[in-house]
Amino acid sequence: MEDYQLTFEDIERINTLAIQPGRTAYVDECGNFGFDFRKDGVSTHYIVCAVIVNNENILEIEKKVNEIRKLNFSNNEMKSSSIGNKHSRRAKILTELLLVDFSLIILIADKQAFYNDSPLTEYKGTFVKFLHQKLYESMYTCYPKLKIVEDEYGSSEFQSEFKKYVCKNRPTPNLFNEYDFDYFDSRKCNIVQI
């Protein structure tokens, strides 16, 4: 058995991790599966975005974002597509959102750069799992106490398999990290609409 001696840096990191607040990452995607870019509606990029908030601020942030949504989207869901090319309106909304306390982590995949014979280009489930897992891995390195909530995507069977995949591939639990995963309806969650 090997002896392990903690360094001062180890102790400092342990203390820093212990006081980290719990956070929730609200994840949604933009783009679609498909690699025949000549077809209408096939996106050239797939984007996965996480809006990350401290758990203690969730209610306050929900309230602020709800006010922005009511003011700018007539109480409808906040969607970039409803803004269109009205760039001054987009800038106004983004300026209002800058006053809200959240962080973003965004993964942008250029689907045109994928190899044609890659399994990611043949199987939608593999494609979604792979790209979302890359985003989650970056969050795990930053946030030791994290709940990931994902927009309901695909069939309930896919959601069940996806949840198993996420749970299997997250970091091994220890005394200093806590990870959880669940689904939500993006139409009913203001924070994900950021």
PDB file of C-alpha atoms in Angstrom:
ATOM      1  CA  MET A   1       0.000   0.000   0.000  1.00  0.00           C
ATOM      2  CA  GLU A   2       1.316   3.409  -0.975  1.00  0.00           C
ATOM      3  CA  ASP A   3       1.437   6.245   1.501  1.00  0.00           C
ATOM      4  CA  TYR A   4      -0.060   9.483   0.310  1.00  0.00           C
ATOM      5  CA  GLN A   5       0.855  12.781   1.825  1.00  0.00           C
ATOM      6  CA  LEU A   6      -1.338  15.840   1.347  1.00  0.00           C
ATOM      7  CA  THR A   7       0.383  18.992   0.201  1.00  0.00           C
ATOM      8  CA  PHE A   8      -0.674  22.483   1.212  1.00  0.00           C
ATOM      9  CA  GLU A   9      -2.102  22.870  -2.303  1.00  0.00           C
ATOM     10  CA  ASP A  10      -4.198  19.701  -1.806  1.00  0.00           C
ATOM     11  CA  ILE A  11      -5.579  21.022   1.481  1.00  0.00           C
ATOM     12  CA  GLU A  12      -6.333  24.424  -0.059  1.00  0.00           C
ATOM     13  CA  ARG A  13      -8.186  22.774  -2.966  1.00  0.00           C
ATOM     14  CA  ILE A  14     -10.166  20.562  -0.573  1.00  0.00           C
ATOM     15  CA  ASN A  15     -11.188  23.603   1.479  1.00  0.00           C
ATOM     16  CA  THR A  16     -12.173  25.527  -1.661  1.00  0.00           C
ATOM     17  CA  LEU A  17     -14.311  22.632  -2.931  1.00  0.00           C
ATOM     18  CA  ALA A  18     -16.005  22.214   0.439  1.00  0.00           C
ATOM     19  CA  ILE A  19     -17.353  25.785   0.421  1.00  0.00           C
ATOM     20  CA  GLN A  20     -18.514  25.824  -3.214  1.00  0.00           C
ATOM     21  CA  PRO A  21     -22.242  26.569  -3.512  1.00  0.00           C
ATOM     22  CA  GLY A  22     -24.560  24.115  -5.207  1.00  0.00           C
ATOM     23  CA  ARG A  23     -25.394  25.058  -8.768  1.00  0.00           C
ATOM     24  CA  THR A  24     -27.916  24.034 -11.385  1.00  0.00           C
ATOM     25  CA  ALA A  25     -27.158  23.940 -15.107  1.00  0.00           C
ATOM     26  CA  TYR A  26     -30.162  24.329 -17.398  1.00  0.00           C
ATOM     27  CA  VAL A  27     -29.237  22.739 -20.728  1.00  0.00           C
ATOM     28  CA  ASP A  28     -30.885  23.219 -24.102  1.00  0.00           C
ATOM     29  CA  GLU A  29     -29.773  22.676 -27.683  1.00  0.00           C
ATOM     30  CA  CYS A  30     -30.129  24.393 -31.027  1.00  0.00           C
ATOM     31  CA  GLY A  31     -29.686  22.713 -34.372  1.00  0.00           C
ATOM     32  CA  ASN A  32     -30.593  19.230 -35.468  1.00  0.00           C
ATOM     33  CA  PHE A  33     -29.259  15.848 -36.454  1.00  0.00           C
ATOM     34  CA  GLY A  34     -28.595  15.232 -40.105  1.00  0.00           C
ATOM     35  CA  PHE A  35     -25.617  15.614 -42.403  1.00  0.00           C
ATOM     36  CA  ASP A  36     -27.149  16.129 -45.842  1.00  0.00           C
ATOM     37  CA  PHE A  37     -26.691  19.898 -45.895  1.00  0.00           C
ATOM     38  CA  ARG A  38     -28.388  20.207 -49.294  1.00  0.00           C
ATOM     39  CA  LYS A  39     -31.733  19.455 -47.635  1.00  0.00           C
ATOM     40  CA  ASP A  40     -33.845  22.313 -46.290  1.00  0.00           C
ATOM     41  CA  GLY A  41     -33.821  22.607 -42.528  1.00  0.00           C
ATOM     42  CA  VAL A  42     -30.587  20.680 -41.935  1.00  0.00           C
ATOM     43  CA  SER A  43     -28.385  22.874 -39.757  1.00  0.00           C
ATOM     44  CA  THR A  44     -24.630  23.124 -40.299  1.00  0.00           C
ATOM     45  CA  HIS A  45     -24.030  23.506 -36.561  1.00  0.00           C
ATOM     46  CA  TYR A  46     -25.311  21.890 -33.383  1.00  0.00           C
ATOM     47  CA  ILE A  47     -25.148  24.042 -30.256  1.00  0.00           C
ATOM     48  CA  VAL A  48     -25.542  22.888 -26.660  1.00  0.00           C
ATOM     49  CA  CYS A  49     -25.786  25.637 -24.046  1.00  0.00           C
ATOM     50  CA  ALA A  50     -25.839  25.486 -20.255  1.00  0.00           C
ATOM     51  CA  VAL A  51     -27.185  28.389 -18.195  1.00  0.00           C
ATOM     52  CA  ILE A  52     -25.622  27.920 -14.763  1.00  0.00           C
ATOM     53  CA  VAL A  53     -26.971  29.531 -11.583  1.00  0.00           C
ATOM     54  CA  ASN A  54     -26.301  29.262  -7.866  1.00  0.00           C
ATOM     55  CA  ASN A  55     -29.112  27.253  -6.282  1.00  0.00           C
ATOM     56  CA  GLU A  56     -29.707  29.898  -3.630  1.00  0.00           C
ATOM     57  CA  ASN A  57     -30.512  32.434  -6.389  1.00  0.00           C
ATOM     58  CA  ILE A  58     -32.882  30.331  -8.518  1.00  0.00           C
ATOM     59  CA  LEU A  59     -36.144  31.934  -7.338  1.00  0.00           C
ATOM     60  CA  GLU A  60     -34.784  35.479  -7.689  1.00  0.00           C
ATOM     61  CA  ILE A  61     -33.400  34.747 -11.177  1.00  0.00           C
ATOM     62  CA  GLU A  62     -36.668  33.079 -12.259  1.00  0.00           C
ATOM     63  CA  LYS A  63     -38.507  36.233 -11.183  1.00  0.00           C
ATOM     64  CA  LYS A  64     -36.137  38.616 -13.021  1.00  0.00           C
ATOM     65  CA  VAL A  65     -36.160  36.572 -16.220  1.00  0.00           C
ATOM     66  CA  ASN A  66     -39.946  36.287 -16.051  1.00  0.00           C
ATOM     67  CA  GLU A  67     -40.168  40.104 -15.958  1.00  0.00           C
ATOM     68  CA  ILE A  68     -37.871  40.362 -19.002  1.00  0.00           C
ATOM     69  CA  ARG A  69     -39.920  37.697 -20.796  1.00  0.00           C
ATOM     70  CA  LYS A  70     -43.247  39.411 -20.065  1.00  0.00           C
ATOM     71  CA  LEU A  71     -41.912  42.783 -21.151  1.00  0.00           C
ATOM     72  CA  ASN A  72     -40.257  41.629 -24.382  1.00  0.00           C
ATOM     73  CA  PHE A  73     -42.167  38.525 -25.478  1.00  0.00           C
ATOM     74  CA  SER A  74     -45.784  39.313 -24.523  1.00  0.00           C
ATOM     75  CA  ASN A  75     -45.701  36.620 -21.846  1.00  0.00           C
ATOM     76  CA  ASN A  76     -44.690  33.967 -24.436  1.00  0.00           C
ATOM     77  CA  GLU A  77     -41.586  31.789 -24.401  1.00  0.00           C
ATOM     78  CA  MET A  78     -38.343  33.709 -25.015  1.00  0.00           C
ATOM     79  CA  LYS A  79     -37.044  32.449 -28.350  1.00  0.00           C
ATOM     80  CA  SER A  80     -34.383  33.961 -30.547  1.00  0.00           C
ATOM     81  CA  SER A  81     -36.414  33.025 -33.613  1.00  0.00           C
ATOM     82  CA  SER A  82     -39.211  35.363 -32.503  1.00  0.00           C
ATOM     83  CA  ILE A  83     -36.748  38.278 -32.563  1.00  0.00           C
ATOM     84  CA  GLY A  84     -35.583  37.543 -36.096  1.00  0.00           C
ATOM     85  CA  ASN A  85     -33.234  40.156 -37.535  1.00  0.00           C
ATOM     86  CA  LYS A  86     -34.404  42.963 -35.231  1.00  0.00           C
ATOM     87  CA  HIS A  87     -30.903  43.535 -33.851  1.00  0.00           C
ATOM     88  CA  SER A  88     -31.762  46.594 -31.748  1.00  0.00           C
ATOM     89  CA  ARG A  89     -34.457  44.558 -29.961  1.00  0.00           C
ATOM     90  CA  ARG A  90     -31.976  41.698 -29.434  1.00  0.00           C
ATOM     91  CA  ALA A  91     -29.399  44.129 -28.001  1.00  0.00           C
ATOM     92  CA  LYS A  92     -32.008  45.591 -25.609  1.00  0.00           C
ATOM     93  CA  ILE A  93     -32.964  42.125 -24.310  1.00  0.00           C
ATOM     94  CA  LEU A  94     -29.307  41.089 -23.917  1.00  0.00           C
ATOM     95  CA  THR A  95     -28.609  44.314 -21.999  1.00  0.00           C
ATOM     96  CA  GLU A  96     -31.457  43.478 -19.604  1.00  0.00           C
ATOM     97  CA  LEU A  97     -30.138  39.922 -19.182  1.00  0.00           C
ATOM     98  CA  LEU A  98     -26.663  41.221 -18.274  1.00  0.00           C
ATOM     99  CA  LEU A  99     -28.138  42.343 -14.941  1.00  0.00           C
ATOM    100  CA  VAL A 100     -29.059  38.732 -14.076  1.00  0.00           C
ATOM    101  CA  ASP A 101     -26.515  36.585 -12.194  1.00  0.00           C
ATOM    102  CA  PHE A 102     -25.782  33.523 -14.365  1.00  0.00           C
ATOM    103  CA  SER A 103     -22.932  31.904 -16.272  1.00  0.00           C
ATOM    104  CA  LEU A 104     -22.924  30.255 -19.675  1.00  0.00           C
ATOM    105  CA  ILE A 105     -21.000  27.340 -21.084  1.00  0.00           C
ATOM    106  CA  ILE A 106     -21.607  26.766 -24.774  1.00  0.00           C
ATOM    107  CA  LEU A 107     -20.449  23.961 -27.057  1.00  0.00           C
ATOM    108  CA  ILE A 108     -20.709  24.683 -30.773  1.00  0.00           C
ATOM    109  CA  ALA A 109     -20.141  21.734 -33.099  1.00  0.00           C
ATOM    110  CA  ASP A 110     -19.560  22.409 -36.793  1.00  0.00           C
ATOM    111  CA  LYS A 111     -21.272  19.364 -38.272  1.00  0.00           C
ATOM    112  CA  GLN A 112     -19.524  19.931 -41.618  1.00  0.00           C
ATOM    113  CA  ALA A 113     -16.212  19.053 -39.934  1.00  0.00           C
ATOM    114  CA  PHE A 114     -17.380  15.544 -38.928  1.00  0.00           C
ATOM    115  CA  TYR A 115     -15.978  12.627 -40.872  1.00  0.00           C
ATOM    116  CA  ASN A 116     -18.523  11.027 -43.187  1.00  0.00           C
ATOM    117  CA  ASP A 117     -17.823   7.546 -41.834  1.00  0.00           C
ATOM    118  CA  SER A 118     -17.982   8.610 -38.177  1.00  0.00           C
ATOM    119  CA  PRO A 119     -20.612   6.774 -36.102  1.00  0.00           C
ATOM    120  CA  LEU A 120     -21.755  10.213 -34.953  1.00  0.00           C
ATOM    121  CA  THR A 121     -23.078  10.937 -38.443  1.00  0.00           C
ATOM    122  CA  GLU A 122     -25.083   7.708 -38.605  1.00  0.00           C
ATOM    123  CA  TYR A 123     -26.824   7.454 -35.234  1.00  0.00           C
ATOM    124  CA  LYS A 124     -28.799  10.303 -33.728  1.00  0.00           C
ATOM    125  CA  GLY A 125     -28.604   8.941 -30.155  1.00  0.00           C
ATOM    126  CA  THR A 126     -24.822   8.574 -30.312  1.00  0.00           C
ATOM    127  CA  PHE A 127     -24.511  12.082 -31.767  1.00  0.00           C
ATOM    128  CA  VAL A 128     -26.617  13.688 -28.997  1.00  0.00           C
ATOM    129  CA  LYS A 129     -24.990  11.702 -26.182  1.00  0.00           C
ATOM    130  CA  PHE A 130     -21.452  12.459 -27.364  1.00  0.00           C
ATOM    131  CA  LEU A 131     -21.905  16.220 -27.731  1.00  0.00           C
ATOM    132  CA  HIS A 132     -23.875  16.683 -24.518  1.00  0.00           C
ATOM    133  CA  GLN A 133     -21.322  14.599 -22.600  1.00  0.00           C
ATOM    134  CA  LYS A 134     -18.535  16.904 -23.843  1.00  0.00           C
ATOM    135  CA  LEU A 135     -20.424  19.880 -22.383  1.00  0.00           C
ATOM    136  CA  TYR A 136     -21.039  18.043 -19.093  1.00  0.00           C
ATOM    137  CA  GLU A 137     -17.349  17.126 -18.763  1.00  0.00           C
ATOM    138  CA  SER A 138     -16.375  20.798 -18.990  1.00  0.00           C
ATOM    139  CA  MET A 139     -18.946  21.660 -16.297  1.00  0.00           C
ATOM    140  CA  TYR A 140     -17.780  18.857 -13.988  1.00  0.00           C
ATOM    141  CA  THR A 141     -14.282  20.374 -13.932  1.00  0.00           C
ATOM    142  CA  CYS A 142     -15.649  23.774 -12.865  1.00  0.00           C
ATOM    143  CA  TYR A 143     -18.517  22.903 -10.548  1.00  0.00           C
ATOM    144  CA  PRO A 144     -18.133  20.183  -7.892  1.00  0.00           C
ATOM    145  CA  LYS A 145     -21.786  20.454  -6.744  1.00  0.00           C
ATOM    146  CA  LEU A 146     -23.920  20.467  -9.858  1.00  0.00           C
ATOM    147  CA  LYS A 147     -27.400  19.446 -10.881  1.00  0.00           C
ATOM    148  CA  ILE A 148     -27.901  19.245 -14.633  1.00  0.00           C
ATOM    149  CA  VAL A 149     -31.437  19.642 -15.915  1.00  0.00           C
ATOM    150  CA  GLU A 150     -31.934  18.928 -19.567  1.00  0.00           C
ATOM    151  CA  ASP A 151     -34.801  19.998 -21.814  1.00  0.00           C
ATOM    152  CA  GLU A 152     -37.048  17.022 -22.549  1.00  0.00           C
ATOM    153  CA  TYR A 153     -35.655  15.668 -25.797  1.00  0.00           C
ATOM    154  CA  GLY A 154     -36.915  12.776 -27.877  1.00  0.00           C
ATOM    155  CA  SER A 155     -39.018   9.888 -26.647  1.00  0.00           C
ATOM    156  CA  SER A 156     -39.318   8.851 -23.011  1.00  0.00           C
ATOM    157  CA  GLU A 157     -37.324   5.711 -23.925  1.00  0.00           C
ATOM    158  CA  PHE A 158     -34.459   7.868 -25.260  1.00  0.00           C
ATOM    159  CA  GLN A 159     -34.641  10.097 -22.163  1.00  0.00           C
ATOM    160  CA  SER A 160     -34.355   7.058 -19.900  1.00  0.00           C
ATOM    161  CA  GLU A 161     -31.357   5.696 -21.838  1.00  0.00           C
ATOM    162  CA  PHE A 162     -29.759   9.142 -21.953  1.00  0.00           C
ATOM    163  CA  LYS A 163     -30.121   9.577 -18.182  1.00  0.00           C
ATOM    164  CA  LYS A 164     -28.449   6.190 -17.610  1.00  0.00           C
ATOM    165  CA  TYR A 165     -25.636   7.237 -19.966  1.00  0.00           C
ATOM    166  CA  VAL A 166     -25.095  10.540 -18.136  1.00  0.00           C
ATOM    167  CA  CYS A 167     -25.091   8.882 -14.712  1.00  0.00           C
ATOM    168  CA  LYS A 168     -22.650   6.215 -15.890  1.00  0.00           C
ATOM    169  CA  ASN A 169     -20.230   8.777 -17.370  1.00  0.00           C
ATOM    170  CA  ARG A 170     -20.132  11.421 -14.661  1.00  0.00           C
ATOM    171  CA  PRO A 171     -17.170  11.617 -12.270  1.00  0.00           C
ATOM    172  CA  THR A 172     -16.943   9.074  -9.491  1.00  0.00           C
ATOM    173  CA  PRO A 173     -18.581  10.567  -6.393  1.00  0.00           C
ATOM    174  CA  ASN A 174     -16.337  11.521  -3.507  1.00  0.00           C
ATOM    175  CA  LEU A 175     -16.599  13.650  -0.372  1.00  0.00           C
ATOM    176  CA  PHE A 176     -16.335  16.891  -2.317  1.00  0.00           C
ATOM    177  CA  ASN A 177     -18.591  16.535  -5.347  1.00  0.00           C
ATOM    178  CA  GLU A 178     -22.294  16.002  -5.856  1.00  0.00           C
ATOM    179  CA  TYR A 179     -23.884  15.479  -9.253  1.00  0.00           C
ATOM    180  CA  ASP A 180     -27.502  15.018 -10.208  1.00  0.00           C
ATOM    181  CA  PHE A 181     -29.428  14.899 -13.482  1.00  0.00           C
ATOM    182  CA  ASP A 182     -33.081  15.394 -14.431  1.00  0.00           C
ATOM    183  CA  TYR A 183     -35.404  16.682 -17.177  1.00  0.00           C
ATOM    184  CA  PHE A 184     -37.701  19.722 -17.426  1.00  0.00           C
ATOM    185  CA  ASP A 185     -40.080  21.374 -19.874  1.00  0.00           C
ATOM    186  CA  SER A 186     -38.325  24.437 -21.325  1.00  0.00           C
ATOM    187  CA  ARG A 187     -41.654  26.195 -21.937  1.00  0.00           C
ATOM    188  CA  LYS A 188     -42.202  26.265 -18.161  1.00  0.00           C
ATOM    189  CA  CYS A 189     -38.691  27.304 -17.131  1.00  0.00           C
ATOM    190  CA  ASN A 190     -37.623  30.920 -17.496  1.00  0.00           C
ATOM    191  CA  ILE A 191     -33.954  30.315 -16.747  1.00  0.00           C
ATOM    192  CA  VAL A 192     -33.359  27.945 -19.680  1.00  0.00           C
ATOM    193  CA  GLN A 193     -34.935  30.542 -21.970  1.00  0.00           C
ATOM    194  CA  ILE A 194     -31.952  32.812 -21.321  1.00  0.00           C
TER     195      ILE A 194
END
